[in-house]
Amino acid sequence: MPFDLRDDCLLLHGQCPIEEAEPLLEALQGATVPVVDLSDLEQAHTAVLQVLMAAAPTIRGRPADPVAAACLGDLPQAEASTGDRAG
Amino acid sequence: MKNALLAQFIPEARELLEIAGSGMLQLEKSNDADALNDIFRAVHTLKGTSGLFDVAPLTALVHAAEDLLVEVRAGALTLEPEIVDGLLDSLDLVGHWIDALESREQLPADADGMMKGRVAALRRWLDSGAPKAVANTETQPAPAWIAGWPEEDLRAAYRAAADGPLTAWSYEPDEACFFRGDDPAHLVSGAPGLVRLRVVLRQPFAPMESFDPFVCLLRFEVLSAAPTEAVADHLRYVADQASLAGIRPEDLIGLAGTDDASEIFGDFVAQARRSLAADDRNGVAAAAEALLRIVGPGSRQACALRWIAFLAPSAAPDSLLRLVGEIGGGCPAGAAVNRQGSEIAPVAPLRHVAEQILAAQAEVLGVAADGGVADGRIAAVRTVIERCLPHVAPARAARLSEALAARGGGDAAETLRLREALAADAEPVALPAQARAPSAPSTAPSEARLPAEAPDSGSAEIKAPELKPTEENRGPARMLRVEQGKVDALMNFVAELTVAKNGLAYLAERVEQVSGSRQLGREIKEQYAVIDRIAQGLQVGVMAIRMMPVSQVFQRFPRLVRDITRKLGKDVTLVIQGEDTEADKNVLESLADPLIHMVRNSLDHGIETPEVRRAAGKPAQGTLRLSARQENDNVIIEVADDGGGIDPQAVREKALRSGLITAEQAAQMSQEELVNLVFAAGFSTREQVSDLSGRGVGMDVVRSAVRKAGGDVWLSSRVGAGTCVTVQLPLTMAVTRIVTIAVRGQQFGVVMDSVVETVKVRPSQIHRIKQRETFILRDAVIPLVRLADSLGLPAADDAVPDEEAVMVVRVGRERIGIVVDGFRERMEVIVRPLDGLLTGLSGFSGTALLGDGRVLLVLNLPDLI
């Protein structure tokens, strides 16, 4: 499953198909301060990207796909999240 | 059909072919962009859906047609009649294949070969048009949206393009694209030579609670370092949603910002010109960078400096000189670096900001509020919109001010009006891919975050916008596609019910006779009345389902007329009137073939060639008029031409020669009667008709087909002025109202529609003219026919009655009196055609089952007279 719910954030990885758009939307609506980790995201369907743009959660990591990066580049970035995890 | 998906595909494909075909004809008449788009959409959809099935030749052929249409739409190819012919032929072939798919669930064996031939033909036009296409793309101006891009992105694109090709393209997937399985982001990310892209929101997202993740609201603006053709090929499936322009790297250089008239720039210009003259590029770049550290980043000059610093090492000296000139200011318009850039620069940022403000107003209006608050809010929004007006596009400003001017209708109406005006042609609100360049003047927050911020602030009163109900109201009519067999079965049951219901009337009578209980009989009759009413309602309802507009039959004629006239070298306009007239599907279907026959006749024999017409003083272009209207329970369809008409004398001679009429008969006949002889069986088939001025090919076939459907057909013509064939058909054939008549103790049915009236005639009033009995009804001579004689029944035993019962009927347009022994009841029955041994029995149109179980023969009056 390319979309996991961790205790502190939503983790998107691999290929995110359109089927993920609705559960993702619900998860983002449910979260008080939504944080989404995109470090391992390879590609996401347009609908998924749209959900992220609309919900504007805090983002960790940059998606590899240029279109995804263009869509999500404007969302707030979590600081030093990768550093924390590495440490 | 086993494959349910295929069963659904077939009617849809036919519909699409129909749309494409009629669009093509319209397009040929006038170069209509809407028609072209319709065709394109139809062909495109057909190609897409056909991909679901194993019909590769079909898909390939439609694809080739689509490619051709792309060129036509791009303006690279003009739509010659030959190309239309080719496209129409291809569509016809697809139509045949669809028929084959319907019957056998697979394409004919020769489909592949036929496809190759057609595709080759289509491609030939494509190739001949191709060089023009290339020439076109090279001169395309850069799209306006480039001016809104951050400078860094443009510079990156400039660098990537180097001296290679550069394509600026935007792609705006339609809202429902996800449902077709499209993934626009994936498509964009796979595009060739992707350099930089920006994702723009076409309209702000709805608040999270009502956000629909499956409506695509994005627009992609992309710069690709690839030839336009390569990008176009990548986007070929969404060509209608994308726009491409091959641009030069210099097109990317645009200057935005306010003018700064500091003297310091003058010094720089002088120094830079000297450096450039000495080809000291590094010096220019260093000077520009040094100056940039001193001046503010927001001005036009600063913007030009950044470009100079970037371009100095590589660009041609004259483009650098032009930039330097820009900094100096006051240079003539002709020397502008990029006309678009410099023109748009002062306007675009403001317009962009204005659009953002307007979008926010729409958002504000979308939030529900109490009466008191709403008042003030509308006033505030009005003020804001008014102030924004000077900065938005003129068309949008006009619409907005219109909405502002229209007052009244309460708060809700006003809110709705303003929102609609705001949403009407809102420009996309940009959501830049990367942080804005420091020079970008916009200070408004990115639009995407507006709705998202609202829930964050914890306010609970934000509700879904009230847009939804209006959207639902505007939704298309809900249609149900039902197999005709099901409706026919339902219709049969209704008809059976009607007959069964008639049985109750008999039952009531029998109850009275047998048990002598009048009370019970009356109760049964009351019950009968209730059932009768329901059955009639049911019948009307089912009939309405079967009703179809005449346009279903008429729509094939534009094509037919075009093909025939092209073949005959005639010039004819087709005028169609009353195509909304409705009639029963079966009736219309029975009409289709006769109509084709008549139209062909009119074109072939009726309308003359342009030369002949001009010689006769008529306009060179002939007119063929197809019209339909409803008269009482009949549909009247006319095929009228303004051609040469039919010469009654020629018809008479022909009829005499062929022995159709005798010389005496001919002498009695009016011109109109003579002309109508063309309907007589065997009139035309014996000889070539071309020696005759009129028509006549198979008109008897037309008449028999129309009569079989319970209608009639006649013709009026004036030599030199044209001919009009009129077809009259009953609205429906399912349930027939008849009146029963008694002759010599037998009962027969007569269709009520043809009965004009019933009268009693004294024998003294009957006059004999030659062999014919006649009587006078209100100053008109009506010929009499004795039904007993016509049916070959024995003569009456009893003496001549005091009065003869005469039923006046209408046959064609003539009135005829039919002498019968008496009239019985009227009823509704289903007339079943004669079949088996009875087929071909003349004088009867069918049989009907009566409520008491007897079988009634229904007379076919034209046969008897």
Coordinates of N, CA and C in Angstrom, one line a residue, chain A residues 18 21-22 25 29 43 45-47 49-51 53-56 65-67 70-71 73-74, chain B residues 178 182-186 189 197 199 205 208 211 213-218 431 433 446 449 452:
Chain A
I18 N -4.8 6.7 -8.3 CA -5.9 7.6 -8.0 C -6.8 7.0 -6.9
A21 N -6.6 8.8 -3.6 CA -7.0 10.2 -3.4 C -8.0 10.3 -2.3
E22 N -9.0 9.5 -2.3 CA -10.1 9.6 -1.3 C -9.7 9.3 0.1
L25 N -7.5 12.1 1.3 CA -8.3 13.2 1.7 C -8.9 13.1 3.1
Q29 N -8.2 15.3 6.3 CA -9.2 16.0 7.0 C -9.3 15.7 8.5
Q43 N 5.9 8.7 -7.8 CA 5.0 9.3 -8.7 C 3.6 9.2 -8.1
H45 N -0.7 10.2 -8.8 CA -1.7 10.5 -9.7 C -2.1 12.0 -9.5
T46 N -2.6 12.6 -10.6 CA -3.0 14.0 -10.5 C -4.0 14.3 -9.4
A47 N -4.9 13.3 -9.2 CA -5.9 13.5 -8.2 C -5.3 13.6 -6.8
L49 N -2.2 14.5 -6.1 CA -1.5 15.8 -6.0 C -2.5 16.9 -5.7
Q50 N -3.6 16.8 -6.3 CA -4.7 17.9 -6.1 C -5.1 17.9 -4.6
V51 N -5.3 16.7 -4.1 CA -5.7 16.6 -2.7 C -4.7 17.3 -1.8
M53 N -2.5 19.6 -2.7 CA -2.5 21.0 -2.9 C -3.7 21.7 -2.1
A54 N -4.8 21.0 -2.1 CA -6.0 21.6 -1.5 C -5.8 21.6 0.0
A55 N -5.3 20.5 0.5 CA -5.2 20.4 2.0 C -4.0 21.1 2.5
A56 N -3.0 21.3 1.7 CA -1.8 22.1 2.1 C -1.2 21.6 3.4
D65 N 9.4 13.2 -8.8 CA 8.8 13.6 -10.0 C 8.7 15.1 -10.2
P66 N 9.1 15.6 -11.4 CA 9.1 17.1 -11.5 C 7.7 17.7 -11.4
V67 N 6.7 17.0 -11.9 CA 5.3 17.5 -11.9 C 4.9 17.6 -10.4
A70 N 6.5 20.4 -8.8 CA 5.9 21.7 -9.2 C 4.6 21.9 -8.5
C71 N 3.8 20.9 -8.3 CA 2.5 21.0 -7.6 C 2.7 21.4 -6.1
G73 N 5.6 22.3 -4.5 CA 6.7 23.1 -4.1 C 6.3 24.3 -3.2
D74 N 5.1 24.7 -3.3 CA 4.7 25.8 -2.5 C 4.2 25.5 -1.1
Chain B
F178 N -10.4 12.6 -15.1 CA -10.0 11.4 -14.3 C -10.9 10.2 -14.6
D182 N -7.5 9.4 -17.5 CA -6.4 10.2 -17.8 C -5.7 10.5 -16.5
D183 N -4.4 10.6 -16.6 CA -3.6 11.1 -15.4 C -2.7 12.3 -16.0
P184 N -3.2 13.5 -15.9 CA -2.5 14.6 -16.6 C -1.1 14.8 -16.1
A185 N -0.9 14.6 -14.8 CA 0.4 14.8 -14.2 C 1.4 13.8 -14.8
H186 N 1.0 12.6 -15.0 CA 1.8 11.6 -15.6 C 2.2 11.9 -17.0
S189 N 4.6 14.8 -17.0 CA 6.0 14.4 -16.5 C 6.7 13.6 -17.6
L197 N 8.1 23.6 -15.4 CA 6.7 23.7 -15.5 C 6.1 24.4 -14.3
V199 N 2.3 24.7 -12.3 CA 0.9 24.2 -12.1 C 0.0 25.3 -11.6
F205 N -9.7 26.0 -5.0 CA -10.3 24.8 -4.5 C -11.5 25.1 -3.6
M208 N -12.3 22.3 2.3 CA -11.9 20.9 2.4 C -13.2 20.0 2.6
F211 N -14.6 19.4 -0.8 CA -13.6 19.2 -1.9 C -13.8 17.9 -2.6
P213 N -12.1 15.3 -4.8 CA -10.8 15.0 -5.3 C -10.8 14.6 -6.8
F214 N -12.0 14.3 -7.3 CA -12.0 13.7 -8.7 C -12.4 14.7 -9.8
V215 N -12.4 16.0 -9.4 CA -12.6 17.0 -10.4 C -11.2 17.7 -10.6
C216 N -10.8 17.6 -11.8 CA -9.5 18.2 -12.1 C -9.5 19.7 -12.4
L217 N -8.8 20.4 -11.5 CA -8.9 21.9 -11.6 C -7.6 22.5 -12.1
L218 N -6.7 21.6 -12.5 CA -5.3 22.1 -12.7 C -5.1 22.6 -14.2
L431 N -0.2 29.3 -9.2 CA 0.4 28.8 -8.0 C 1.8 28.4 -8.5
A433 N 5.6 27.2 -9.1 CA 6.2 26.0 -8.7 C 7.3 26.2 -7.6
S446 N -0.5 32.9 -2.1 CA -0.9 32.0 -3.2 C -2.3 31.5 -2.9
R449 N -3.8 28.4 -0.9 CA -3.9 28.3 0.5 C -5.1 28.9 1.1
A452 N -7.7 26.5 2.3 CA -7.1 25.6 3.3 C -6.9 26.3 4.6

